[in-house]
Short mmCIF file of C-alpha atoms and ligand atoms in Angstrom, two decimals:
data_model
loop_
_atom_site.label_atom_id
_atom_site.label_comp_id
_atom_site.label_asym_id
_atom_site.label_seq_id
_atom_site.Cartn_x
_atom_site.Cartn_y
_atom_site.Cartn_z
CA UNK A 1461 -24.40 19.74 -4.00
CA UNK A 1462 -26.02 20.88 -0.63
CA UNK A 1463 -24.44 23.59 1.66
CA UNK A 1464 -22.63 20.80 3.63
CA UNK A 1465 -20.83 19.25 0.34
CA UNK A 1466 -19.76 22.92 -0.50
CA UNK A 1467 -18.65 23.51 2.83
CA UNK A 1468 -16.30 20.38 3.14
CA UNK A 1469 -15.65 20.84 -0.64
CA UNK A 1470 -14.06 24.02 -0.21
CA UNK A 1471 -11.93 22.96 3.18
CA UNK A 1472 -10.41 20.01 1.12
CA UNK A 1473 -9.61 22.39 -1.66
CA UNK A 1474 -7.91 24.82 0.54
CA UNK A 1475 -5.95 21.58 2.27
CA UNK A 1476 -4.90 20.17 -0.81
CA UNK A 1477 -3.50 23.56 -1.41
CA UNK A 1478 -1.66 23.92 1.69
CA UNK A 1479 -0.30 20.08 1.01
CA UNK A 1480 0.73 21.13 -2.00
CA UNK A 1481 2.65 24.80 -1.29
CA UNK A 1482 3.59 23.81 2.30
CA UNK A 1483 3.13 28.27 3.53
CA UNK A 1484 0.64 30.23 2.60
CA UNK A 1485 -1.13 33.63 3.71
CA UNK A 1486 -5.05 33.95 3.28
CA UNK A 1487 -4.89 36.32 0.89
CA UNK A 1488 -2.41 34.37 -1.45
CA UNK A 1489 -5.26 31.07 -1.28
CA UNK A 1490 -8.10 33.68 -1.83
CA UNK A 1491 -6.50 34.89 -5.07
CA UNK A 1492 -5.50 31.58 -6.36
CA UNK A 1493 -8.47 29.36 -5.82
CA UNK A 1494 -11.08 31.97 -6.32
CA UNK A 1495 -12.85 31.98 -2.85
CA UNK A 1496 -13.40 34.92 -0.56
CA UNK A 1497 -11.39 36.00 1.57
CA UNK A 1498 -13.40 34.98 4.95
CA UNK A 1499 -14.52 31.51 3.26
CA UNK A 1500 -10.76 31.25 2.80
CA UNK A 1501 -10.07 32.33 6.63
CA UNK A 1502 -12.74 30.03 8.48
CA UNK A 1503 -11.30 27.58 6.99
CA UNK A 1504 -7.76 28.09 7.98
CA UNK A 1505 -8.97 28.55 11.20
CA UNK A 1506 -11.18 25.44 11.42
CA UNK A 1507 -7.77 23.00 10.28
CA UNK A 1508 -5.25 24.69 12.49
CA UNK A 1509 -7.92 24.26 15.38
CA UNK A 1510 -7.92 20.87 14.71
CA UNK A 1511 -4.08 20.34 14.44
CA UNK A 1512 -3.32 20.24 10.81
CA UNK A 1513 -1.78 23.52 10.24
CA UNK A 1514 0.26 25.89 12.34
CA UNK A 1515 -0.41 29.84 11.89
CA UNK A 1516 1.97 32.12 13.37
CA UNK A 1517 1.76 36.08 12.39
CA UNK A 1518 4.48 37.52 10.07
CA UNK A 1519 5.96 40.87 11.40
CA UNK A 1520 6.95 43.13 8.42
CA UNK A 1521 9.01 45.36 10.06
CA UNK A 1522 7.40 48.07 8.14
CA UNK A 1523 4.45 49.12 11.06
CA UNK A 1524 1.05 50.02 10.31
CA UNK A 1525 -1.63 47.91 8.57
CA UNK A 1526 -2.42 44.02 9.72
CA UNK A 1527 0.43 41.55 9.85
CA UNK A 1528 -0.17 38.69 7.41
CA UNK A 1529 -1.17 35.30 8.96
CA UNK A 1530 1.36 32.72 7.46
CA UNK A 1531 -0.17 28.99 7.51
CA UNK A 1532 1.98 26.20 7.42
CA UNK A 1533 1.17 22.36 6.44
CA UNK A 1534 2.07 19.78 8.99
CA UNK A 1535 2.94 16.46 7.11
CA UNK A 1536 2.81 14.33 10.72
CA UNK A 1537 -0.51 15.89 12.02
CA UNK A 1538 -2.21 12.24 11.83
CA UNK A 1539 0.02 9.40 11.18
CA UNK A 1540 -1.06 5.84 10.12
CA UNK A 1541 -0.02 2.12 11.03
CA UNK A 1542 0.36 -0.62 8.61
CA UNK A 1543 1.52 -4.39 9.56
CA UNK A 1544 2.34 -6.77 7.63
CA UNK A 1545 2.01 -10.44 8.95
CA UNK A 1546 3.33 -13.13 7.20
CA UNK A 1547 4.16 -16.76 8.65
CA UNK A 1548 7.74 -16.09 9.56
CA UNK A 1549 7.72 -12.01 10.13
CA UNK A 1550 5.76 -9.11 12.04
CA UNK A 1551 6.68 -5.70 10.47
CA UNK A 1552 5.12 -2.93 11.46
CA UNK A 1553 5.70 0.78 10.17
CA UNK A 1554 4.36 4.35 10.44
CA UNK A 1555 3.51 7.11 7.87
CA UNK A 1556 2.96 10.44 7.92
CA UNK A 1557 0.20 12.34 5.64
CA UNK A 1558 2.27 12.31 2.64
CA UNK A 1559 3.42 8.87 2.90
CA UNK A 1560 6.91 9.06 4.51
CA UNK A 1561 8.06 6.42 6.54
CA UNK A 1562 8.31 8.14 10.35
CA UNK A 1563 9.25 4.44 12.18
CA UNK A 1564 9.71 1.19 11.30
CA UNK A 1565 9.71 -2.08 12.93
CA UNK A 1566 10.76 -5.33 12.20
CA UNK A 1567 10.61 -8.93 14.24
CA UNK A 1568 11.07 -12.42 13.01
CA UNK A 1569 8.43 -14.25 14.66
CA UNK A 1570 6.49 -17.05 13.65
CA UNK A 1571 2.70 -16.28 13.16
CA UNK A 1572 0.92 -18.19 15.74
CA UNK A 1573 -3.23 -18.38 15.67
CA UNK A 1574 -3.01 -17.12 19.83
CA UNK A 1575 -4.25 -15.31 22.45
CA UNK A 1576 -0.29 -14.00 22.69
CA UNK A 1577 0.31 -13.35 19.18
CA UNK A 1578 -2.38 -11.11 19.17
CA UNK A 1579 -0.96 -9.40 22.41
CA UNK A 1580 2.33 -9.12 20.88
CA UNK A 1581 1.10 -7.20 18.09
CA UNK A 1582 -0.80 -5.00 20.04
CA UNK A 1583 2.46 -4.21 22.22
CA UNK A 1584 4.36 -3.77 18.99
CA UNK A 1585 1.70 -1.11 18.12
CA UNK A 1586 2.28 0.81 21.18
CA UNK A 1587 5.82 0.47 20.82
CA UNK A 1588 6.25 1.78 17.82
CA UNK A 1589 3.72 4.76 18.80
CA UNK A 1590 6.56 5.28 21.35
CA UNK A 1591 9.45 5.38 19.01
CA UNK A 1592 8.08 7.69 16.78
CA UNK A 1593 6.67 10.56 19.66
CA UNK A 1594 3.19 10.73 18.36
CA UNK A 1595 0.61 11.59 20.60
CA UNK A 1596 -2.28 8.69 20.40
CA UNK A 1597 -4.28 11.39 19.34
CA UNK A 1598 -2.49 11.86 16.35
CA UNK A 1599 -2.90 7.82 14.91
CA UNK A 1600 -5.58 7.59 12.27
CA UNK A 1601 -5.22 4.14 12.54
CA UNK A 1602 -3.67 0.52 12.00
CA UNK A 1603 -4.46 -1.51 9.01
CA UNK A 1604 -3.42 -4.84 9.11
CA UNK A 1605 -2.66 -6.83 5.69
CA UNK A 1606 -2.72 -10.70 6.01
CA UNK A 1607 -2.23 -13.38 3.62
CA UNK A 1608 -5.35 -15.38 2.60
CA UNK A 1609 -8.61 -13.75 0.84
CA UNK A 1610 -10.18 -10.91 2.91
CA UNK A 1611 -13.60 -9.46 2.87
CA UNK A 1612 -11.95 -5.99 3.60
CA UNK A 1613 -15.95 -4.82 4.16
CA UNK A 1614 -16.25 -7.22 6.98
CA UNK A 1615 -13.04 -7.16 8.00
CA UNK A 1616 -12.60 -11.15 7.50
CA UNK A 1617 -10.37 -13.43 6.47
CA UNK A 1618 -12.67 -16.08 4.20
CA UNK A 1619 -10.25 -18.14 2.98
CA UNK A 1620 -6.99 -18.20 5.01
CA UNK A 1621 -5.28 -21.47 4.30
CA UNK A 1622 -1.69 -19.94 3.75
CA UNK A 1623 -1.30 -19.03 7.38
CA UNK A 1624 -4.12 -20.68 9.33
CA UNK A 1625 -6.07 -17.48 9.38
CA UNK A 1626 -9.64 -18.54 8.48
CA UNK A 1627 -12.71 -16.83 10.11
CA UNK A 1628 -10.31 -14.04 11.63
CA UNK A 1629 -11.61 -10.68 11.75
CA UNK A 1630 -10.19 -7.02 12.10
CA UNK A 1631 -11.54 -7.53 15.79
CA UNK A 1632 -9.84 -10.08 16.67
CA UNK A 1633 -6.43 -8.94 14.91
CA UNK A 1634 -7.16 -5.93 17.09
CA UNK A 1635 -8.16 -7.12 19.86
CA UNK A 1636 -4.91 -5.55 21.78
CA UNK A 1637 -5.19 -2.25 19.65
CA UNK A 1638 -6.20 0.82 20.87
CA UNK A 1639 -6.83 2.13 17.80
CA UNK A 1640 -9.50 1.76 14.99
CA UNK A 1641 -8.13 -1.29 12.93
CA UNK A 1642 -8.93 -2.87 9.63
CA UNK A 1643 -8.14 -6.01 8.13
CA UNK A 1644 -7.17 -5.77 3.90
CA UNK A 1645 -5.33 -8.89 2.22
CA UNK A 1646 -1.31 -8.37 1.44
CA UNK A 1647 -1.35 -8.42 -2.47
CA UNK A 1648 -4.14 -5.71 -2.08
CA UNK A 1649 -1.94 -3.48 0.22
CA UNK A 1650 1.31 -3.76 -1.86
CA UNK A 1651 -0.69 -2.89 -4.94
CA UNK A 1652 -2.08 0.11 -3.26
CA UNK A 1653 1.30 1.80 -2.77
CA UNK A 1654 2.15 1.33 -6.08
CA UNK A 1655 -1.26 2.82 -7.41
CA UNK A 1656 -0.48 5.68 -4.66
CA UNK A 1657 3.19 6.49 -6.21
CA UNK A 1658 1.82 6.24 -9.78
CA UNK A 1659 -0.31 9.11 -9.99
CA UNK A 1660 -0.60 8.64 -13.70
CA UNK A 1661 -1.83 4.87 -13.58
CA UNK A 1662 -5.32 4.55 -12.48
CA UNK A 1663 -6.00 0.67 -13.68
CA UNK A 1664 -3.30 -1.71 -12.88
CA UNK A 1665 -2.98 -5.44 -12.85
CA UNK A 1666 -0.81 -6.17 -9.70
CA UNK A 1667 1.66 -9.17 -9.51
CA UNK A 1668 3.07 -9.63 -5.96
CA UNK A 1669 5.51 -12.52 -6.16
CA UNK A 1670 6.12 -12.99 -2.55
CA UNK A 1671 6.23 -16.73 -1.11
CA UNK A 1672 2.99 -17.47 -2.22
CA UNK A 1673 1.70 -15.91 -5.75
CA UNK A 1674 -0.97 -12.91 -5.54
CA UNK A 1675 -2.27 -10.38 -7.66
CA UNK A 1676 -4.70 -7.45 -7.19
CA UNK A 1677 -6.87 -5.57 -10.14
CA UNK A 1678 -6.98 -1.79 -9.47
CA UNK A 1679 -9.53 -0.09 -11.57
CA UNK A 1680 -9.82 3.99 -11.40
CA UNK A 1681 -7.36 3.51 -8.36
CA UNK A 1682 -9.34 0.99 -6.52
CA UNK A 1683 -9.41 -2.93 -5.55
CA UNK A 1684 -11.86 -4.63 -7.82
CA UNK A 1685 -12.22 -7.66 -5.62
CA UNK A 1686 -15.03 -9.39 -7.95
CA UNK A 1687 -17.73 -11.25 -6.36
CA UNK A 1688 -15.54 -14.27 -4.48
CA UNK A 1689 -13.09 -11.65 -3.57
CA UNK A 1690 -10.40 -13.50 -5.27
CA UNK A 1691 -10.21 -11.54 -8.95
CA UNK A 1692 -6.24 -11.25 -9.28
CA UNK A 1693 -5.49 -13.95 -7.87
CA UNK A 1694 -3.33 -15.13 -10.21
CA UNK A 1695 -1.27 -17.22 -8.25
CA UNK A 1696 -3.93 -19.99 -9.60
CA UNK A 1697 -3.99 -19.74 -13.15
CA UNK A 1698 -3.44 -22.87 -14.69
CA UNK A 1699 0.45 -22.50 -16.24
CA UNK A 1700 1.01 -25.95 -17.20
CA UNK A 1701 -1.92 -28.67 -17.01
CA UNK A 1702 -1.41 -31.49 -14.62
CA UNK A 1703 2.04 -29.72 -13.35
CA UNK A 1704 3.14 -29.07 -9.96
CA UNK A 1705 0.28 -29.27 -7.09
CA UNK A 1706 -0.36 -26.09 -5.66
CA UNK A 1707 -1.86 -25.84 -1.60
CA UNK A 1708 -4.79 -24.35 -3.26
CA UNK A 1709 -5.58 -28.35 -5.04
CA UNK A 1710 -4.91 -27.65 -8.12
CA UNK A 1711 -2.03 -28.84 -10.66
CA UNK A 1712 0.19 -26.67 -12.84
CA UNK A 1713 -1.13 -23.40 -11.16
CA UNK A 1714 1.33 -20.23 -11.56
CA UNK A 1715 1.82 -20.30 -7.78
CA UNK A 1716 4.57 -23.25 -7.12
CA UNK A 1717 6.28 -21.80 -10.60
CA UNK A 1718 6.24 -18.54 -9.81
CA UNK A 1719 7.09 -18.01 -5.87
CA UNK A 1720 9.74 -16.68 -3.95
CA UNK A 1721 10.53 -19.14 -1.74
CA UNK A 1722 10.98 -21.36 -5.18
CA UNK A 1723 14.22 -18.99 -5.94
CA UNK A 1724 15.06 -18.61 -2.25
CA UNK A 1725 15.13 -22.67 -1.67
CA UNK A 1726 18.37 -22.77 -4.27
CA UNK A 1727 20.20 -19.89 -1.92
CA UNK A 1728 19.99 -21.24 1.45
CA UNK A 1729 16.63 -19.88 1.68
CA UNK A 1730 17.52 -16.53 0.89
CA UNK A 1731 16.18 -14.73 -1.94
CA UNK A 1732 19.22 -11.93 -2.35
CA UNK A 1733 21.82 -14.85 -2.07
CA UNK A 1734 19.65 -16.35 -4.95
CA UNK A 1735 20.32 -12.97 -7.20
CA UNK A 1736 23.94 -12.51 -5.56
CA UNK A 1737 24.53 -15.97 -6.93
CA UNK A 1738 22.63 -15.50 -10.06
CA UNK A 1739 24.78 -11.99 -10.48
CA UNK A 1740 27.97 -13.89 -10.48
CA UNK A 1741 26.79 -16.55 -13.62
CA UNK A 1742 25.49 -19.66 -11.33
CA UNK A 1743 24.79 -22.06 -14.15
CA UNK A 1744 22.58 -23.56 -11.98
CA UNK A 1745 20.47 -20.66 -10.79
CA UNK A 1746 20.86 -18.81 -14.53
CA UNK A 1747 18.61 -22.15 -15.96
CA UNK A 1748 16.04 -21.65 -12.83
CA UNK A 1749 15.89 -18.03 -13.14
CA UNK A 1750 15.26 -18.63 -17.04
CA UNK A 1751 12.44 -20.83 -16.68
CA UNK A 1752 10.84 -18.94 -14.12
CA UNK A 1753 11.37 -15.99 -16.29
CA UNK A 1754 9.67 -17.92 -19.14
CA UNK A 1755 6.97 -18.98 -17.10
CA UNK A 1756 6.26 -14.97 -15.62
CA UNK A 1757 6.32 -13.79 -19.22
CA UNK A 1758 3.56 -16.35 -20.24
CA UNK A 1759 1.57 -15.23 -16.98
CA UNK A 1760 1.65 -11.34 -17.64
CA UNK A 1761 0.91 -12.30 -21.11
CA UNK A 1762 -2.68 -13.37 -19.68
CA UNK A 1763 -3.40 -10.89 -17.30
CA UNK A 1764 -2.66 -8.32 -19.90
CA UNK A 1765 -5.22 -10.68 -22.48
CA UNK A 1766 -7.88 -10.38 -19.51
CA UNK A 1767 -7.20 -6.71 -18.08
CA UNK A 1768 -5.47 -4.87 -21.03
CA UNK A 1769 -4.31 -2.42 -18.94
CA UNK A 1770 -0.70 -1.56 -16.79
CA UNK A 1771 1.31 -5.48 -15.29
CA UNK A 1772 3.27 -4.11 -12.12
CA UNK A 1773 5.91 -6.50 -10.92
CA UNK A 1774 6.20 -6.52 -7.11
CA UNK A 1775 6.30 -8.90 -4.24
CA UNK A 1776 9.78 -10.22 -2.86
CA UNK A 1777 11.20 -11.12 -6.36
CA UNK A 1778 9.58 -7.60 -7.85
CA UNK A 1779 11.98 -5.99 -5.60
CA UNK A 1780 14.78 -7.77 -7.34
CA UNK A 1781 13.54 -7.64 -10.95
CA UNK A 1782 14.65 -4.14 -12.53
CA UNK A 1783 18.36 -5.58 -14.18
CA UNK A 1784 16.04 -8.42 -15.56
CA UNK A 1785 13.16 -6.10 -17.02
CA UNK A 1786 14.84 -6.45 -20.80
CA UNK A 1787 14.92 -9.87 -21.13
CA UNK A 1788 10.95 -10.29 -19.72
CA UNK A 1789 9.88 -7.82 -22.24
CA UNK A 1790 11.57 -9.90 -24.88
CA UNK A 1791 10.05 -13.11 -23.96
CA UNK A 1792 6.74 -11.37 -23.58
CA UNK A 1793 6.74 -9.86 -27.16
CA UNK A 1794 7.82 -12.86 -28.52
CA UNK A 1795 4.78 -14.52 -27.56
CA UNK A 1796 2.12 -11.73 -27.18
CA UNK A 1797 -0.45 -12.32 -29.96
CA UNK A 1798 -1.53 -8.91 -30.58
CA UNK A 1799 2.42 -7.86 -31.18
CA UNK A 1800 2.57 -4.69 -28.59
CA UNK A 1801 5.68 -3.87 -26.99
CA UNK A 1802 5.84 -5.03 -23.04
CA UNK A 1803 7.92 -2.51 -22.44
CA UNK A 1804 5.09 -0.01 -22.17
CA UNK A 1805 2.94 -1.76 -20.14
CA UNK A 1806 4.95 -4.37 -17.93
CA UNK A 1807 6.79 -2.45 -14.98
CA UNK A 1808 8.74 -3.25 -12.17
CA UNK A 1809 7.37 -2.17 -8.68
CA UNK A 1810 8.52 1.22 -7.33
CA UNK A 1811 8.18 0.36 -3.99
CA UNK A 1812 11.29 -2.02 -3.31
CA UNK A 1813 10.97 -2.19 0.17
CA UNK A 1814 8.21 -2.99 2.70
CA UNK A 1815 5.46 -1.86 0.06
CA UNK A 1816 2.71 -4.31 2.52
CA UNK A 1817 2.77 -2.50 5.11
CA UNK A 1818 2.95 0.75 3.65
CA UNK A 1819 0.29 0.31 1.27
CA UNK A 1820 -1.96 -0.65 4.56
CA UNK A 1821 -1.16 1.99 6.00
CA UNK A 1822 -2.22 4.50 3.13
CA UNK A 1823 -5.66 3.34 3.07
CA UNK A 1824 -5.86 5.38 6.17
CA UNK A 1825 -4.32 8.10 4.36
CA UNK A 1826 -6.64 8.20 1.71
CA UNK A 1827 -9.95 8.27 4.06
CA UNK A 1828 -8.15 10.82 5.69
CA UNK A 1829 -7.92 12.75 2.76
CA UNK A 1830 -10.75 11.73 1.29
CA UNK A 1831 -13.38 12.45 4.10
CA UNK A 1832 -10.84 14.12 6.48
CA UNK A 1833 -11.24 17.58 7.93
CA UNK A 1834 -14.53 16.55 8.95
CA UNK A 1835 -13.59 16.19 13.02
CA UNK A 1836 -17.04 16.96 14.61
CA UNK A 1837 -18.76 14.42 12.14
CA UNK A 1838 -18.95 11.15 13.71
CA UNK A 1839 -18.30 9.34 10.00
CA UNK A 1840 -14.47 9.60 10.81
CA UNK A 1841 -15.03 7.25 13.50
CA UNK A 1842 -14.46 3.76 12.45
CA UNK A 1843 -17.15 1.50 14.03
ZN1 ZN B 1018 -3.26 -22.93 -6.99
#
């Protein structure tokens, strides 16, 4: 560890603290994480400086002697973007340093490969800056999940065939966006804010059942993307040999068994009409929602074979799938080979609502956290 690693070291420790207690004084930080007094103080002065902490002097009353210096943390001192596109929807929201939704915006638009699109979302980016009274200064960032299979290093789409999104890069998604932008794939993002409000899980096998199939692997809290960038995708795993044909070519993948739009298509293409309806003993519905039951257990069954660690059930239908968890686990243990209980391993999402765009908008949270504090360093620039 050279001076510099100390250095930031030391300021991230005293952050985390001050995320952690919200007030402080110098002296109470000193005592409890062991670091002098003025190391303690130069740092409190370098992140209110720089916006994230407010100081204000606490009169006593008593006279004589120094007045304490109380610090406070400031949850919205840098805020992040995440959008979500999908073929029929824009949604954009905000987050603050801990994760809390500040504004939130939603438009039903049809995802067009344009020159307007792209100028739409940039205007829906500044709008939303507007709604939720953040100076520009203050926006870490926007991270834009996508369907398709992204090179998140490059910021590409490689294999975009859901939406017609091929060849697109972070640059061109942010072409109308003042603000540093990355591109991440959807299943990736909605994985991510489950990984984020698990602190105890670290590996995870993500299922997002949205209106295609995706999955993402998280291993010590991070995207394993393997080497084609599509490990989790297991929307394609072969359910039933010569079944339905999936988009991707294939027959029998999981993908046309196990989508949303599958449900939705029996409820006037909505998927809560489909559980409303379900709810109130639809023969109909209880034999479709059985089957596609049946054929989620004998998916999780594999990805738990491959991975052996935590199955998280998210996407559109994870958001419906708590009052159902019992009778998965059951059809899972019936046919697991190795005879563990699913219950321990195979868990609904947490995030219910909007967990894409969210989760892309933590990833700025975490490099944040993870390099932040480090404002005369040109690192926290995104090229
Ligand atoms: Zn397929």
């Amino acid at each position: 560890m050279n001076i510099f690693d100390i250095k930031h070291s030391n300021r991230k420790k005293i952050y985390f603290y001050m995320r952690e207690h919200i007030r402080a004084t110098r002296q109470q930080i000193s005592f409890d994480l062991h670091l002098s007094v003025p190391t303690v103080t130069q740092n409190l002065e370098y992140l209110a400086q720089n916006g994230l902490l407010q100081s204000e002097v606490t009169v006593d009353g008593r006279g004589g002697g120094r007045n304490p210096t109380t610090y406070t943390y400031i949850p919205d001192a840098k805020i992040s973007i995440g959008v979500d596109i999908t073929r029929h929807h824009l949604k954009l929201i905000a987050i603050d340093l801990d994760g809390n939704v500040i504004k939130y915006i939603y438009r039903r638009c049809l995802y067009e490969r344009t020159e307007e699109y792209l100028m739409l979302l940039g205007r829906e980016v500044d709008h939303l800056v507007a709604l939720a009274g953040i100076e520009s200064k203050r926006v870490l960032g926007v991270s834009i999940a996508v369907p398709g299979i992204v090179n998140s290093h490059r910021g590409i789409v490689v294999d975009g065939r859901v939406i017609d999104n091929t060849g697109m890069t972070y640059k061109d998604f942010g072409k109308y966006v003042r603000y540093p932008s990355r591109l991440m794939h959807d299943s990736d993002a909605s994985g991510f804010s489950e990984i984020w409000n698990s602190p105890s899980i670290h590996n995870a096998f993500y299922i997002s059942l949205c209106n295609s199939v995706g999955g993402s692997v998280f291993i010590d809290d991070k995207v394993y993307d393997g080497d084609g960038l599509f490990s989790g995708e297991i929307g394609h795993l072969i359910l039933h040999p010569n079944g339905l044909s999936c988009y991707c070519g294939q027959k029998g993948c999981m993908d046309p068994y196990c989508n949303a739009e599958l449900l939705a298509n029996h409820a006037d293409g909505e998927l809560h009409l489909f559980f409303d309806r379900l709810e109130k003993g639809d023969k109909n519905l209880v034999k479709i929602w059985d089957d596609y039951m049946n054929n989620l257990a004998s998916s999780i069954i594999s990805a738990r074979m491959l991975f052996g660690c935590p199955i998280i059930i998210g996407g559109y239908v994870g958001a419906f799938i708590k009052p159902y968890m019992t009778k998965i686990w059951q059809k899972i243990d019936k046919k697991s080979p190795f005879g563990e209980k699913s219950e321990y391993y195979v868990l609904p999402c947490k995030n219910k609502t909007e967990s894409v765009a969210t989760g892309a908008a933590l990833y700025y949270i975490q490099d944040f956290l993870n390099e932040a504090m480090v404002f005369d360093d040109a690192k926290h620039k995104k090229a």
